[in-house]
Short mmCIF file of C-alpha atoms in Angstrom, two decimals:
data_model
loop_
_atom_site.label_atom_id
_atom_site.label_comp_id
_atom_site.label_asym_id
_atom_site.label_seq_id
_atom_site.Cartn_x
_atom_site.Cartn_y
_atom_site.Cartn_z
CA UNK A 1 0.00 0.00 0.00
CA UNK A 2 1.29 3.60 -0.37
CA UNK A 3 -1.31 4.92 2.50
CA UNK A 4 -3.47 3.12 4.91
CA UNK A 5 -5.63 1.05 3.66
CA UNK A 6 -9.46 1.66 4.47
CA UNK A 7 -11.10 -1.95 4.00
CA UNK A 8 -14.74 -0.98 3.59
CA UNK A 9 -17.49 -2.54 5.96
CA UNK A 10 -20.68 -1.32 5.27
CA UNK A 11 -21.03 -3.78 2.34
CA UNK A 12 -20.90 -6.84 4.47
CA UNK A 13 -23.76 -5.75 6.59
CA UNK A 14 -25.92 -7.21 3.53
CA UNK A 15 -24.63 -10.74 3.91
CA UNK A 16 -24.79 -13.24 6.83
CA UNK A 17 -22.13 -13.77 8.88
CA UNK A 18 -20.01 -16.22 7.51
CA UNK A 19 -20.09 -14.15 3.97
CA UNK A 20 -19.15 -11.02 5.63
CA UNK A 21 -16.28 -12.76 7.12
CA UNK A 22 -15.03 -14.52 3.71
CA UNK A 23 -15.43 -11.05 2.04
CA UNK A 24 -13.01 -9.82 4.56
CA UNK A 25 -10.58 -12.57 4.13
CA UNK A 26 -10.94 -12.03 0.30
CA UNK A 27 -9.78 -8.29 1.34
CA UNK A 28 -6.85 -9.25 3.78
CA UNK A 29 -5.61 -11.66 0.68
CA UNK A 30 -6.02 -9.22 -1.24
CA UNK A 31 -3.52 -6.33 0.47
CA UNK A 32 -1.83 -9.20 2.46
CA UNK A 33 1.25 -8.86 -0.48
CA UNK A 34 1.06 -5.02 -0.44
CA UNK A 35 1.35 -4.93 3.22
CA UNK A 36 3.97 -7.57 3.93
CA UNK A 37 3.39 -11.01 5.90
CA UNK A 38 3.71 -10.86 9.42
CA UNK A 39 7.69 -10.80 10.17
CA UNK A 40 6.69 -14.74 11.91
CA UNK A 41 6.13 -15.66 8.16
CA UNK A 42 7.73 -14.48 5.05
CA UNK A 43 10.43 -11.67 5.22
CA UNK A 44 9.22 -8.11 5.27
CA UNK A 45 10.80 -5.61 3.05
CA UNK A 46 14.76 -5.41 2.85
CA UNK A 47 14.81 -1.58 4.13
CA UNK A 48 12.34 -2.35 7.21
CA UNK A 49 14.40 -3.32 10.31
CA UNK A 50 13.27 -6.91 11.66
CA UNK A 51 10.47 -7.06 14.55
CA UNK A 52 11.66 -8.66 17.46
CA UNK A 53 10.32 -12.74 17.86
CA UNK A 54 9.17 -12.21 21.17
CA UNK A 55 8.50 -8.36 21.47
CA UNK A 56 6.83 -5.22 19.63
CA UNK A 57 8.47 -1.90 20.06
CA UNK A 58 7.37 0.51 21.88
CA UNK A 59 7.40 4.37 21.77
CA UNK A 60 10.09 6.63 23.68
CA UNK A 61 7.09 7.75 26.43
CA UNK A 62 6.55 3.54 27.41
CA UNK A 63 10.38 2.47 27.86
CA UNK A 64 10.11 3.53 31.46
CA UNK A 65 7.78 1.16 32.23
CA UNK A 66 7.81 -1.25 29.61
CA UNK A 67 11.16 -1.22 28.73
CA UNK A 68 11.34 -4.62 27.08
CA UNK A 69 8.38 -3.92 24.95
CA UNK A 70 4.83 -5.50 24.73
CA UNK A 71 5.17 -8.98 24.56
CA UNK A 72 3.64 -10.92 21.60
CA UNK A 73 0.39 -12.40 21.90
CA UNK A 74 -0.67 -9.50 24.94
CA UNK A 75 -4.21 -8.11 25.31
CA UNK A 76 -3.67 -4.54 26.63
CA UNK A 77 -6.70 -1.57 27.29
CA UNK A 78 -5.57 1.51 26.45
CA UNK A 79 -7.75 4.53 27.85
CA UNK A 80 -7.33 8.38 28.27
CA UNK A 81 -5.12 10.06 25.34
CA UNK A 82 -5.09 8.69 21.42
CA UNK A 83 -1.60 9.76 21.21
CA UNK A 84 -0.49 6.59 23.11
CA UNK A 85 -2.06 4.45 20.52
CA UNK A 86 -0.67 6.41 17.96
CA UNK A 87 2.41 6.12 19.43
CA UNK A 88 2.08 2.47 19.76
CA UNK A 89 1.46 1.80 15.80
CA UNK A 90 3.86 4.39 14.82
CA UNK A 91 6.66 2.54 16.87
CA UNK A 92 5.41 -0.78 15.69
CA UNK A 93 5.17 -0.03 11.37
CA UNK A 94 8.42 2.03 11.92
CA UNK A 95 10.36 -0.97 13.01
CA UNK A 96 8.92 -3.59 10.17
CA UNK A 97 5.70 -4.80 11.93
CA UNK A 98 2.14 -4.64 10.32
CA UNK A 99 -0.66 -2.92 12.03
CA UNK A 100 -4.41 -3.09 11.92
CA UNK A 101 -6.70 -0.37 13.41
CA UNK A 102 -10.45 -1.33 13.59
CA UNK A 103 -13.53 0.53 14.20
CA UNK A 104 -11.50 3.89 14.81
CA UNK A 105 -13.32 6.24 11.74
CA UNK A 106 -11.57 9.37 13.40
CA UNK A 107 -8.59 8.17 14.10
CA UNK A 108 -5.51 11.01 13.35
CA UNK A 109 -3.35 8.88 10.76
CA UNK A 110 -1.26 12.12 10.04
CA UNK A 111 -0.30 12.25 13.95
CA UNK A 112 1.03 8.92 13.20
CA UNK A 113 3.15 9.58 10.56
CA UNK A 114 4.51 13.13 12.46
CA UNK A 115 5.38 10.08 15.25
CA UNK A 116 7.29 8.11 12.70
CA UNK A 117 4.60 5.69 11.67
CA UNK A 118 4.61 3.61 7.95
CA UNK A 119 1.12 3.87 6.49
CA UNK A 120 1.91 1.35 4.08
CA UNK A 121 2.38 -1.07 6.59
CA UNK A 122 -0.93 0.09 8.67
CA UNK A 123 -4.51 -1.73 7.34
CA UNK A 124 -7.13 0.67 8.65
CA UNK A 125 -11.05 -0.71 9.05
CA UNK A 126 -13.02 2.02 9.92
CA UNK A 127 -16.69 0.58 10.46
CA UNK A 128 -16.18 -3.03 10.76
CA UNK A 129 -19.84 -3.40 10.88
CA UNK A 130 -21.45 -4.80 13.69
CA UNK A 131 -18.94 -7.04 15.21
CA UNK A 132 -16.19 -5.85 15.07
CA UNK A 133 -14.27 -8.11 17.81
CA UNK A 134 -14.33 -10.99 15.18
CA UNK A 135 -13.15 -8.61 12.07
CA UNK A 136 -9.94 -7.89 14.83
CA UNK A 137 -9.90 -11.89 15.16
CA UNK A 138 -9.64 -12.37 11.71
CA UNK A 139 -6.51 -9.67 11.00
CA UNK A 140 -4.26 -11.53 14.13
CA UNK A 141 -3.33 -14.01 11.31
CA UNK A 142 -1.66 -11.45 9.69
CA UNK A 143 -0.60 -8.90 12.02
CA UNK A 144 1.83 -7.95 14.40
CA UNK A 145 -0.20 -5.48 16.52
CA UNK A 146 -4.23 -5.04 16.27
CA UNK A 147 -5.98 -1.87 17.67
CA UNK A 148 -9.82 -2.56 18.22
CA UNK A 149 -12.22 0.18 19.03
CA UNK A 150 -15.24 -0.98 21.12
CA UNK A 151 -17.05 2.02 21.15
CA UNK A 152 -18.11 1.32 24.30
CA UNK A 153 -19.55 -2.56 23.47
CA UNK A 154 -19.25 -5.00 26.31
CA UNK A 155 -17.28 -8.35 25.28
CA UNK A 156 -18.74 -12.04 26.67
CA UNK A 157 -16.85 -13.68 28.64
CA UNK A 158 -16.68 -16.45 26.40
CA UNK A 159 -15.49 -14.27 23.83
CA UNK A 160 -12.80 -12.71 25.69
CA UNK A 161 -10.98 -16.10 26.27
CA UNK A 162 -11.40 -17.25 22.49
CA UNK A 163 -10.01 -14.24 21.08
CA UNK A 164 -7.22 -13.78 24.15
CA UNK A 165 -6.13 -17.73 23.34
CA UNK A 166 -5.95 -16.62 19.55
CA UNK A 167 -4.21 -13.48 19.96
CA UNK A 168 -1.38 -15.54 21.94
CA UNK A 169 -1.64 -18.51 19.37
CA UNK A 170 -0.88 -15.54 16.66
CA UNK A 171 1.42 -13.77 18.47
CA UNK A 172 -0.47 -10.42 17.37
CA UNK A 173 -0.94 -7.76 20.70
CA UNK A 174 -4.57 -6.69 20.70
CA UNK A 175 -4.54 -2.69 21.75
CA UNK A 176 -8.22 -2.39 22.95
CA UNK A 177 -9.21 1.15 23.05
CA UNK A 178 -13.01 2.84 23.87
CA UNK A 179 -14.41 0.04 26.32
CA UNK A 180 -13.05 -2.52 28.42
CA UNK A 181 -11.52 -6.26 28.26
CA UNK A 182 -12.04 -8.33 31.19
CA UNK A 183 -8.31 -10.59 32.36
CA UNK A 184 -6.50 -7.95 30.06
CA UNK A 185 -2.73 -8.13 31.00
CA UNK A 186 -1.85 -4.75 30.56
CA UNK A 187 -3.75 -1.96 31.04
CA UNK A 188 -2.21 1.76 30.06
CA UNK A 189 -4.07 5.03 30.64
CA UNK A 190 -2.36 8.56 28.94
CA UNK A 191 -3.14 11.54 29.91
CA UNK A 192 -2.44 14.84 28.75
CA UNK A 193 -0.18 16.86 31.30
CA UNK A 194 1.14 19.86 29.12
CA UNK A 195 1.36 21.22 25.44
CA UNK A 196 4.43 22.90 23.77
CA UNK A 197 3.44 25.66 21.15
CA UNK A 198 5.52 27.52 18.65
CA UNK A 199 4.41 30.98 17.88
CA UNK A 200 5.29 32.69 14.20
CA UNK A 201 3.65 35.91 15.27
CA UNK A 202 2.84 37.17 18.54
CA UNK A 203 -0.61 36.06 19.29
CA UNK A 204 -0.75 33.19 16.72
CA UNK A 205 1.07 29.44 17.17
CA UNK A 206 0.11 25.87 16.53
CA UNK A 207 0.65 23.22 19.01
CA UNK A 208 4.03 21.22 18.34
CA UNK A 209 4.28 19.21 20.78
CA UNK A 210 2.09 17.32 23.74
CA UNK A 211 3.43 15.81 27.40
CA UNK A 212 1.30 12.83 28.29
CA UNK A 213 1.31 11.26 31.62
CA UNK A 214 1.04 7.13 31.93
CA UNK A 215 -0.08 4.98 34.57
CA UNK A 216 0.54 1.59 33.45
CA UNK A 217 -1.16 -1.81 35.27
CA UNK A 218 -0.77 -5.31 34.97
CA UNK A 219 2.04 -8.09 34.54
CA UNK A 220 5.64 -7.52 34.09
CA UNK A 221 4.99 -3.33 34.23
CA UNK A 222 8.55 -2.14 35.50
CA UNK A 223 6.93 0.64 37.47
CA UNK A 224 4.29 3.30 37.04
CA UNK A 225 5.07 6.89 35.60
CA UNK A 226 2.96 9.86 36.17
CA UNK A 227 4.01 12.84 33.71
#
């Protein structure tokens, strides 16, 4: 791809389930060579630096507290500020992983690219009709890191543990962002503490840059940072 790609939903809704999720595997085939297999299959580009086996990158505001990464195959919430999950595919596409964001329609892909990101490594789904958990199952065969918007939708139980086992099986990290996922392993909240500005004229600037503070939760968190 030479930008993100924006697999379209609202087609599917017109089928049953089982179509809608063949159409989407028809898609995925279809940009699967375009985006690159998953570095745990056939070799990404020669210019993109390898993924690590066992770890995705993370950006510069995480290596405090994660500072061996997010380990393959995690479930992690992510709550408060988009610029942490921004951060988090930016880091991930910029060192030769794949990313999929689903059911995000807003989301800022030109803040991800200011943070370093590779659109043509990042698959974007914006309405994944209406199930979107099982259009983010689906993409963890071919992903390194998948960012699921719930939009505030409660996940069953039984759910949760199917998709958790397959996102360890895949050794794709599920980012879930705008609800909750019960048993997740990692749980990050960003908040915004401060902006910088730059200012051409007197009275007139843009934002350049934003301070976020992190609390991070859960297994194998080095410590929590605040700002």
């Amino acid at each position: 791809m030479t930008a993100a790609t924006a697999l379209e939903a609202s087609g599917q809704r017109h089928g049953n389930r089982s179509e809608q999720l063949k159409q989407l595997r028809r898609q995925m085939a279809a940009v699967s060579g375009k985006v690159g297999q998953s570095s745990r299959g056939a070799a990404v580009a020669e210019e993109s630096a390898p993924v690590s086996e066992t770890a995705l990158p993370v950006p510069a505001l995480l290596t405090e507290v994660l500072p061996g990464g997010v380990s393959r195959g995690t479930v992690a919430v992510l709550s408060g500020a988009r610029s942490l999950l921004l951060g988090m595919v930016a880091a991930v596409t910029a060192d030769g992983g794949n990313a999929a964001i689903v059911g995000q329609p807003d989301i800022g892909l030109l803040a991800a690219v200011e943070m370093g990101a590779d659109l043509s490594r990042v698959a974007v789904i914006p309405d994944p009709g209406n199930d979107p958990v099982e259009v983010a199952a689906v993409l963890m065969d071919g992903m390194d890191l998948v960012v699921l918007g719930l939009a505030g939708r409660a996940v069953a139980p039984t759910r949760v543990r199917a998709v958790t086992a397959r996102a360890r099986q895949r050794g794709c990290t599920l980012l879930v962002a705008d609800g909750d996922w019960p048993g997740a392993a990692l749980r990050l909240d960003a908040r915004v503490r401060s902006y910088e500005t730059t200012c051409a004229t007197p009275g007139f600037g843009r934002i350049s840059a934003v301070r976020l503070g992190v609390r991070a939760r859960g297994r194998h968190v080095a410590r929590t940072r605040a700002g």
